[in-house]
Amino acid sequence: MTVIPFDFRPGTLVESAGVSIRILMPKTRLSLRARTAAVPAISRALGVAVPEKIGQRASGEGANAETEILCLGPDEWVLLTDVEQVGTITAAMDAIYKEHPHSLVDVSDREITVEIFGDKATDLLTLGWPRNPLSVPIGEARRTVFDGASVVIWHDSETSWRLNGWRSFMPHLLGLLVTGCRELSAE
């Protein structure tokens, strides 16, 4: 039986020749809900072109280089950023609130992010993901289910993925991924 610690300390969980899994350092995660008509104003306020197609993501440049925005739905985005940027983002969004009402909520503690990487990373994801991982282009992400748990899976490169899952589901998800990683290394 695989036992996963509940403190979710960043670091490597399992490493093999074909695939490795590590818990990433926490980032600030902001949930944004707004009308699509507000996207241009939000883009200007944040200094990042807010994506409008579900699954697309964008990254900032310069001072905003550490900010990523993912479109999860027609009026829903998630922003990942460093804690140092939260005040700047909040102030920028407060400045446009009167003309462009929106909801911006810090949900940082809700999810844990793991990186799955290596030549067999895509194979490992097929263990619990009921779709072909390669249907998600590199540079995009999808909200989906993984073995029945709601997750967001990011396709970062040919051999690298990120999986965001709710903290309460992570022991189950990580147990499944670690077991799958060991099975793949035994092939």
PDB file of C-alpha atoms in Angstrom:
ATOM      1  CA  MET A   1       0.000   0.000   0.000  1.00  0.00           C
ATOM      2  CA  THR A   2       1.253   3.475  -0.856  1.00  0.00           C
ATOM      3  CA  VAL A   3       1.051   5.976   1.990  1.00  0.00           C
ATOM      4  CA  ILE A   4       1.135   9.646   1.029  1.00  0.00           C
ATOM      5  CA  PRO A   5       1.963  12.237   3.702  1.00  0.00           C
ATOM      6  CA  PHE A   6      -0.824  14.732   4.335  1.00  0.00           C
ATOM      7  CA  ASP A   7       1.485  17.705   4.722  1.00  0.00           C
ATOM      8  CA  PHE A   8       2.213  17.732   0.962  1.00  0.00           C
ATOM      9  CA  ARG A   9       5.765  19.009   1.321  1.00  0.00           C
ATOM     10  CA  PRO A  10       7.255  20.092  -2.007  1.00  0.00           C
ATOM     11  CA  GLY A  11       9.699  17.598  -3.414  1.00  0.00           C
ATOM     12  CA  THR A  12      10.037  14.346  -5.291  1.00  0.00           C
ATOM     13  CA  LEU A  13       7.535  11.609  -4.414  1.00  0.00           C
ATOM     14  CA  VAL A  14       8.800   8.938  -6.770  1.00  0.00           C
ATOM     15  CA  GLU A  15      11.469   8.784  -9.427  1.00  0.00           C
ATOM     16  CA  SER A  16      12.030   6.108 -12.041  1.00  0.00           C
ATOM     17  CA  ALA A  17      13.747   5.773 -15.393  1.00  0.00           C
ATOM     18  CA  GLY A  18      10.553   6.577 -17.302  1.00  0.00           C
ATOM     19  CA  VAL A  19       8.540   8.936 -15.129  1.00  0.00           C
ATOM     20  CA  SER A  20       8.868  10.992 -11.964  1.00  0.00           C
ATOM     21  CA  ILE A  21       6.358  12.789  -9.770  1.00  0.00           C
ATOM     22  CA  ARG A  22       7.026  15.749  -7.519  1.00  0.00           C
ATOM     23  CA  ILE A  23       4.902  18.091  -5.467  1.00  0.00           C
ATOM     24  CA  LEU A  24       5.545  21.657  -6.587  1.00  0.00           C
ATOM     25  CA  MET A  25       6.047  24.698  -4.394  1.00  0.00           C
ATOM     26  CA  PRO A  26       2.734  26.385  -3.608  1.00  0.00           C
ATOM     27  CA  LYS A  27       1.724  29.352  -5.748  1.00  0.00           C
ATOM     28  CA  THR A  28      -0.999  31.864  -5.169  1.00  0.00           C
ATOM     29  CA  ARG A  29      -4.118  30.723  -7.001  1.00  0.00           C
ATOM     30  CA  LEU A  30      -6.866  33.243  -7.734  1.00  0.00           C
ATOM     31  CA  SER A  31     -10.272  32.306  -9.101  1.00  0.00           C
ATOM     32  CA  LEU A  32     -11.634  34.979 -11.456  1.00  0.00           C
ATOM     33  CA  ARG A  33     -15.222  35.167 -12.672  1.00  0.00           C
ATOM     34  CA  ALA A  34     -16.246  37.961 -15.037  1.00  0.00           C
ATOM     35  CA  ARG A  35     -18.295  38.646 -18.135  1.00  0.00           C
ATOM     36  CA  THR A  36     -16.452  38.110 -21.395  1.00  0.00           C
ATOM     37  CA  ALA A  37     -17.049  41.769 -22.276  1.00  0.00           C
ATOM     38  CA  ALA A  38     -14.662  42.644 -19.427  1.00  0.00           C
ATOM     39  CA  VAL A  39     -11.753  40.615 -20.862  1.00  0.00           C
ATOM     40  CA  PRO A  40     -10.045  43.545 -22.661  1.00  0.00           C
ATOM     41  CA  ALA A  41     -10.168  45.707 -19.510  1.00  0.00           C
ATOM     42  CA  ILE A  42      -8.937  42.824 -17.347  1.00  0.00           C
ATOM     43  CA  SER A  43      -6.107  42.165 -19.805  1.00  0.00           C
ATOM     44  CA  ARG A  44      -5.031  45.807 -19.610  1.00  0.00           C
ATOM     45  CA  ALA A  45      -5.301  45.851 -15.816  1.00  0.00           C
ATOM     46  CA  LEU A  46      -3.254  42.680 -15.380  1.00  0.00           C
ATOM     47  CA  GLY A  47      -0.786  43.318 -18.183  1.00  0.00           C
ATOM     48  CA  VAL A  48      -1.471  39.816 -19.514  1.00  0.00           C
ATOM     49  CA  ALA A  49      -3.624  38.916 -22.517  1.00  0.00           C
ATOM     50  CA  VAL A  50      -6.460  37.007 -20.848  1.00  0.00           C
ATOM     51  CA  PRO A  51      -7.285  33.941 -22.981  1.00  0.00           C
ATOM     52  CA  GLU A  52     -10.895  33.558 -24.104  1.00  0.00           C
ATOM     53  CA  LYS A  53     -10.865  29.996 -25.437  1.00  0.00           C
ATOM     54  CA  ILE A  54     -11.453  27.287 -22.846  1.00  0.00           C
ATOM     55  CA  GLY A  55      -8.203  25.454 -22.173  1.00  0.00           C
ATOM     56  CA  GLN A  56      -5.930  28.218 -23.431  1.00  0.00           C
ATOM     57  CA  ARG A  57      -3.442  29.781 -21.096  1.00  0.00           C
ATOM     58  CA  ALA A  58      -1.286  32.876 -21.171  1.00  0.00           C
ATOM     59  CA  SER A  59       1.765  34.040 -19.273  1.00  0.00           C
ATOM     60  CA  GLY A  60       2.798  37.550 -18.423  1.00  0.00           C
ATOM     61  CA  GLU A  61       6.000  39.278 -19.384  1.00  0.00           C
ATOM     62  CA  GLY A  62       8.457  41.452 -17.488  1.00  0.00           C
ATOM     63  CA  ALA A  63       7.141  42.169 -13.993  1.00  0.00           C
ATOM     64  CA  ASN A  64       4.218  39.806 -14.696  1.00  0.00           C
ATOM     65  CA  ALA A  65       6.385  36.923 -15.962  1.00  0.00           C
ATOM     66  CA  GLU A  66       5.411  34.708 -13.027  1.00  0.00           C
ATOM     67  CA  THR A  67       1.674  35.097 -13.681  1.00  0.00           C
ATOM     68  CA  GLU A  68      -0.200  32.426 -15.651  1.00  0.00           C
ATOM     69  CA  ILE A  69      -3.877  32.667 -16.581  1.00  0.00           C
ATOM     70  CA  LEU A  70      -5.941  29.679 -17.696  1.00  0.00           C
ATOM     71  CA  CYS A  71      -9.437  29.925 -19.184  1.00  0.00           C
ATOM     72  CA  LEU A  72     -11.580  27.275 -17.464  1.00  0.00           C
ATOM     73  CA  GLY A  73     -14.974  28.306 -18.823  1.00  0.00           C
ATOM     74  CA  PRO A  74     -16.750  31.057 -20.761  1.00  0.00           C
ATOM     75  CA  ASP A  75     -16.643  33.349 -17.716  1.00  0.00           C
ATOM     76  CA  GLU A  76     -14.060  31.632 -15.516  1.00  0.00           C
ATOM     77  CA  TRP A  77     -10.279  31.809 -15.200  1.00  0.00           C
ATOM     78  CA  VAL A  78      -7.630  30.747 -12.727  1.00  0.00           C
ATOM     79  CA  LEU A  79      -4.563  32.922 -12.146  1.00  0.00           C
ATOM     80  CA  LEU A  80      -1.361  31.394 -10.798  1.00  0.00           C
ATOM     81  CA  THR A  81       1.178  33.855  -9.487  1.00  0.00           C
ATOM     82  CA  ASP A  82       3.788  34.487  -6.826  1.00  0.00           C
ATOM     83  CA  VAL A  83       2.568  35.767  -3.489  1.00  0.00           C
ATOM     84  CA  GLU A  84       4.444  39.032  -4.093  1.00  0.00           C
ATOM     85  CA  GLN A  85       2.153  39.812  -7.057  1.00  0.00           C
ATOM     86  CA  VAL A  86      -1.166  39.407  -5.233  1.00  0.00           C
ATOM     87  CA  GLY A  87      -1.321  42.992  -3.951  1.00  0.00           C
ATOM     88  CA  THR A  88      -0.590  44.380  -7.408  1.00  0.00           C
ATOM     89  CA  ILE A  89      -3.192  42.125  -9.042  1.00  0.00           C
ATOM     90  CA  THR A  90      -5.825  42.913  -6.417  1.00  0.00           C
ATOM     91  CA  ALA A  91      -5.248  46.667  -6.737  1.00  0.00           C
ATOM     92  CA  ALA A  92      -5.440  46.494 -10.542  1.00  0.00           C
ATOM     93  CA  MET A  93      -8.696  44.544 -10.400  1.00  0.00           C
ATOM     94  CA  ASP A  94     -10.155  46.851  -7.721  1.00  0.00           C
ATOM     95  CA  ALA A  95      -9.471  49.802 -10.035  1.00  0.00           C
ATOM     96  CA  ILE A  96     -11.729  48.386 -12.775  1.00  0.00           C
ATOM     97  CA  TYR A  97     -14.413  46.861 -10.560  1.00  0.00           C
ATOM     98  CA  LYS A  98     -16.921  49.719 -10.887  1.00  0.00           C
ATOM     99  CA  GLU A  99     -16.992  49.502 -14.705  1.00  0.00           C
ATOM    100  CA  HIS A 100     -16.363  45.739 -14.904  1.00  0.00           C
ATOM    101  CA  PRO A 101     -17.820  43.871 -11.914  1.00  0.00           C
ATOM    102  CA  HIS A 102     -16.093  40.571 -11.237  1.00  0.00           C
ATOM    103  CA  SER A 103     -15.251  38.077  -8.536  1.00  0.00           C
ATOM    104  CA  LEU A 104     -11.593  37.535  -7.610  1.00  0.00           C
ATOM    105  CA  VAL A 105     -11.091  35.003  -4.813  1.00  0.00           C
ATOM    106  CA  ASP A 106      -7.900  33.565  -3.327  1.00  0.00           C
ATOM    107  CA  VAL A 107      -8.280  29.768  -3.436  1.00  0.00           C
ATOM    108  CA  SER A 108      -4.592  29.002  -2.910  1.00  0.00           C
ATOM    109  CA  ASP A 109      -5.015  26.507  -0.095  1.00  0.00           C
ATOM    110  CA  ARG A 110      -7.660  24.489  -1.931  1.00  0.00           C
ATOM    111  CA  GLU A 111      -5.394  22.726  -4.428  1.00  0.00           C
ATOM    112  CA  ILE A 112      -2.037  20.979  -4.579  1.00  0.00           C
ATOM    113  CA  THR A 113      -0.001  20.879  -7.799  1.00  0.00           C
ATOM    114  CA  VAL A 114       2.178  17.966  -8.837  1.00  0.00           C
ATOM    115  CA  GLU A 115       4.483  17.726 -11.815  1.00  0.00           C
ATOM    116  CA  ILE A 116       4.560  14.481 -13.767  1.00  0.00           C
ATOM    117  CA  PHE A 117       7.526  14.277 -16.105  1.00  0.00           C
ATOM    118  CA  GLY A 118       9.595  11.839 -18.111  1.00  0.00           C
ATOM    119  CA  ASP A 119       9.277   9.761 -21.268  1.00  0.00           C
ATOM    120  CA  LYS A 120       6.362   7.766 -19.788  1.00  0.00           C
ATOM    121  CA  ALA A 121       4.516  10.703 -18.209  1.00  0.00           C
ATOM    122  CA  THR A 122       1.780  10.629 -20.839  1.00  0.00           C
ATOM    123  CA  ASP A 123       1.374   6.865 -20.367  1.00  0.00           C
ATOM    124  CA  LEU A 124       0.984   7.372 -16.618  1.00  0.00           C
ATOM    125  CA  LEU A 125      -1.834   9.870 -17.127  1.00  0.00           C
ATOM    126  CA  THR A 126      -3.870   7.287 -19.057  1.00  0.00           C
ATOM    127  CA  LEU A 127      -4.189   5.381 -15.782  1.00  0.00           C
ATOM    128  CA  GLY A 128      -6.921   7.683 -14.497  1.00  0.00           C
ATOM    129  CA  TRP A 129      -7.759  10.123 -17.285  1.00  0.00           C
ATOM    130  CA  PRO A 130     -10.651   8.999 -19.508  1.00  0.00           C
ATOM    131  CA  ARG A 131      -9.382  10.845 -22.575  1.00  0.00           C
ATOM    132  CA  ASN A 132      -6.304  10.756 -24.740  1.00  0.00           C
ATOM    133  CA  PRO A 133      -3.788  13.081 -23.062  1.00  0.00           C
ATOM    134  CA  LEU A 134      -2.334  13.960 -26.457  1.00  0.00           C
ATOM    135  CA  SER A 135      -5.656  15.593 -27.382  1.00  0.00           C
ATOM    136  CA  VAL A 136      -4.519  18.488 -25.167  1.00  0.00           C
ATOM    137  CA  PRO A 137      -1.959  20.518 -27.132  1.00  0.00           C
ATOM    138  CA  ILE A 138       1.291  21.527 -25.489  1.00  0.00           C
ATOM    139  CA  GLY A 139       0.762  24.909 -23.849  1.00  0.00           C
ATOM    140  CA  GLU A 140      -2.887  24.276 -22.953  1.00  0.00           C
ATOM    141  CA  ALA A 141      -4.717  22.761 -19.992  1.00  0.00           C
ATOM    142  CA  ARG A 142      -8.069  21.148 -19.257  1.00  0.00           C
ATOM    143  CA  ARG A 143     -10.403  20.863 -16.314  1.00  0.00           C
ATOM    144  CA  THR A 144     -11.335  17.203 -16.280  1.00  0.00           C
ATOM    145  CA  VAL A 145     -11.629  14.172 -14.008  1.00  0.00           C
ATOM    146  CA  PHE A 146      -8.855  11.826 -12.962  1.00  0.00           C
ATOM    147  CA  ASP A 147     -10.075   8.579 -11.425  1.00  0.00           C
ATOM    148  CA  GLY A 148     -13.310  10.355 -10.474  1.00  0.00           C
ATOM    149  CA  ALA A 149     -11.709  13.440  -8.899  1.00  0.00           C
ATOM    150  CA  SER A 150     -12.020  16.899 -10.456  1.00  0.00           C
ATOM    151  CA  VAL A 151      -8.583  18.158 -11.570  1.00  0.00           C
ATOM    152  CA  VAL A 152      -6.912  20.575 -13.955  1.00  0.00           C
ATOM    153  CA  ILE A 153      -4.187  19.021 -16.110  1.00  0.00           C
ATOM    154  CA  TRP A 154      -1.596  21.286 -17.755  1.00  0.00           C
ATOM    155  CA  HIS A 155       0.413  20.071 -20.766  1.00  0.00           C
ATOM    156  CA  ASP A 156       3.724  21.907 -20.357  1.00  0.00           C
ATOM    157  CA  SER A 157       5.946  20.047 -22.834  1.00  0.00           C
ATOM    158  CA  GLU A 158       6.163  16.750 -24.687  1.00  0.00           C
ATOM    159  CA  THR A 159       7.272  14.980 -21.507  1.00  0.00           C
ATOM    160  CA  SER A 160       5.977  17.262 -18.741  1.00  0.00           C
ATOM    161  CA  TRP A 161       2.524  17.734 -17.237  1.00  0.00           C
ATOM    162  CA  ARG A 162       1.090  19.392 -14.127  1.00  0.00           C
ATOM    163  CA  LEU A 163      -1.944  18.134 -12.254  1.00  0.00           C
ATOM    164  CA  ASN A 164      -3.860  20.419  -9.870  1.00  0.00           C
ATOM    165  CA  GLY A 165      -6.181  18.581  -7.533  1.00  0.00           C
ATOM    166  CA  TRP A 166      -8.158  19.462  -4.469  1.00  0.00           C
ATOM    167  CA  ARG A 167      -6.219  18.894  -1.277  1.00  0.00           C
ATOM    168  CA  SER A 168      -8.854  16.438   0.006  1.00  0.00           C
ATOM    169  CA  PHE A 169      -8.465  14.196  -3.073  1.00  0.00           C
ATOM    170  CA  MET A 170      -4.666  14.328  -3.246  1.00  0.00           C
ATOM    171  CA  PRO A 171      -3.868  11.318  -1.044  1.00  0.00           C
ATOM    172  CA  HIS A 172      -5.956   9.147  -3.371  1.00  0.00           C
ATOM    173  CA  LEU A 173      -4.634  10.737  -6.577  1.00  0.00           C
ATOM    174  CA  LEU A 174      -1.005  10.608  -5.492  1.00  0.00           C
ATOM    175  CA  GLY A 175      -1.357   7.026  -4.307  1.00  0.00           C
ATOM    176  CA  LEU A 176      -2.691   6.055  -7.721  1.00  0.00           C
ATOM    177  CA  LEU A 177       0.034   7.982  -9.571  1.00  0.00           C
ATOM    178  CA  VAL A 178       2.858   6.596  -7.421  1.00  0.00           C
ATOM    179  CA  THR A 179       1.571   3.036  -7.891  1.00  0.00           C
ATOM    180  CA  GLY A 180       1.275   3.615 -11.639  1.00  0.00           C
ATOM    181  CA  CYS A 181       4.789   5.050 -11.774  1.00  0.00           C
ATOM    182  CA  ARG A 182       6.151   1.934 -10.076  1.00  0.00           C
ATOM    183  CA  GLU A 183       4.211  -0.320 -12.445  1.00  0.00           C
ATOM    184  CA  LEU A 184       5.574   1.523 -15.484  1.00  0.00           C
ATOM    185  CA  SER A 185       9.122   1.202 -14.172  1.00  0.00           C
ATOM    186  CA  ALA A 186       8.630  -2.571 -13.814  1.00  0.00           C
ATOM    187  CA  GLU A 187       7.803  -3.002 -17.512  1.00  0.00           C
TER     188      GLU A 187
END
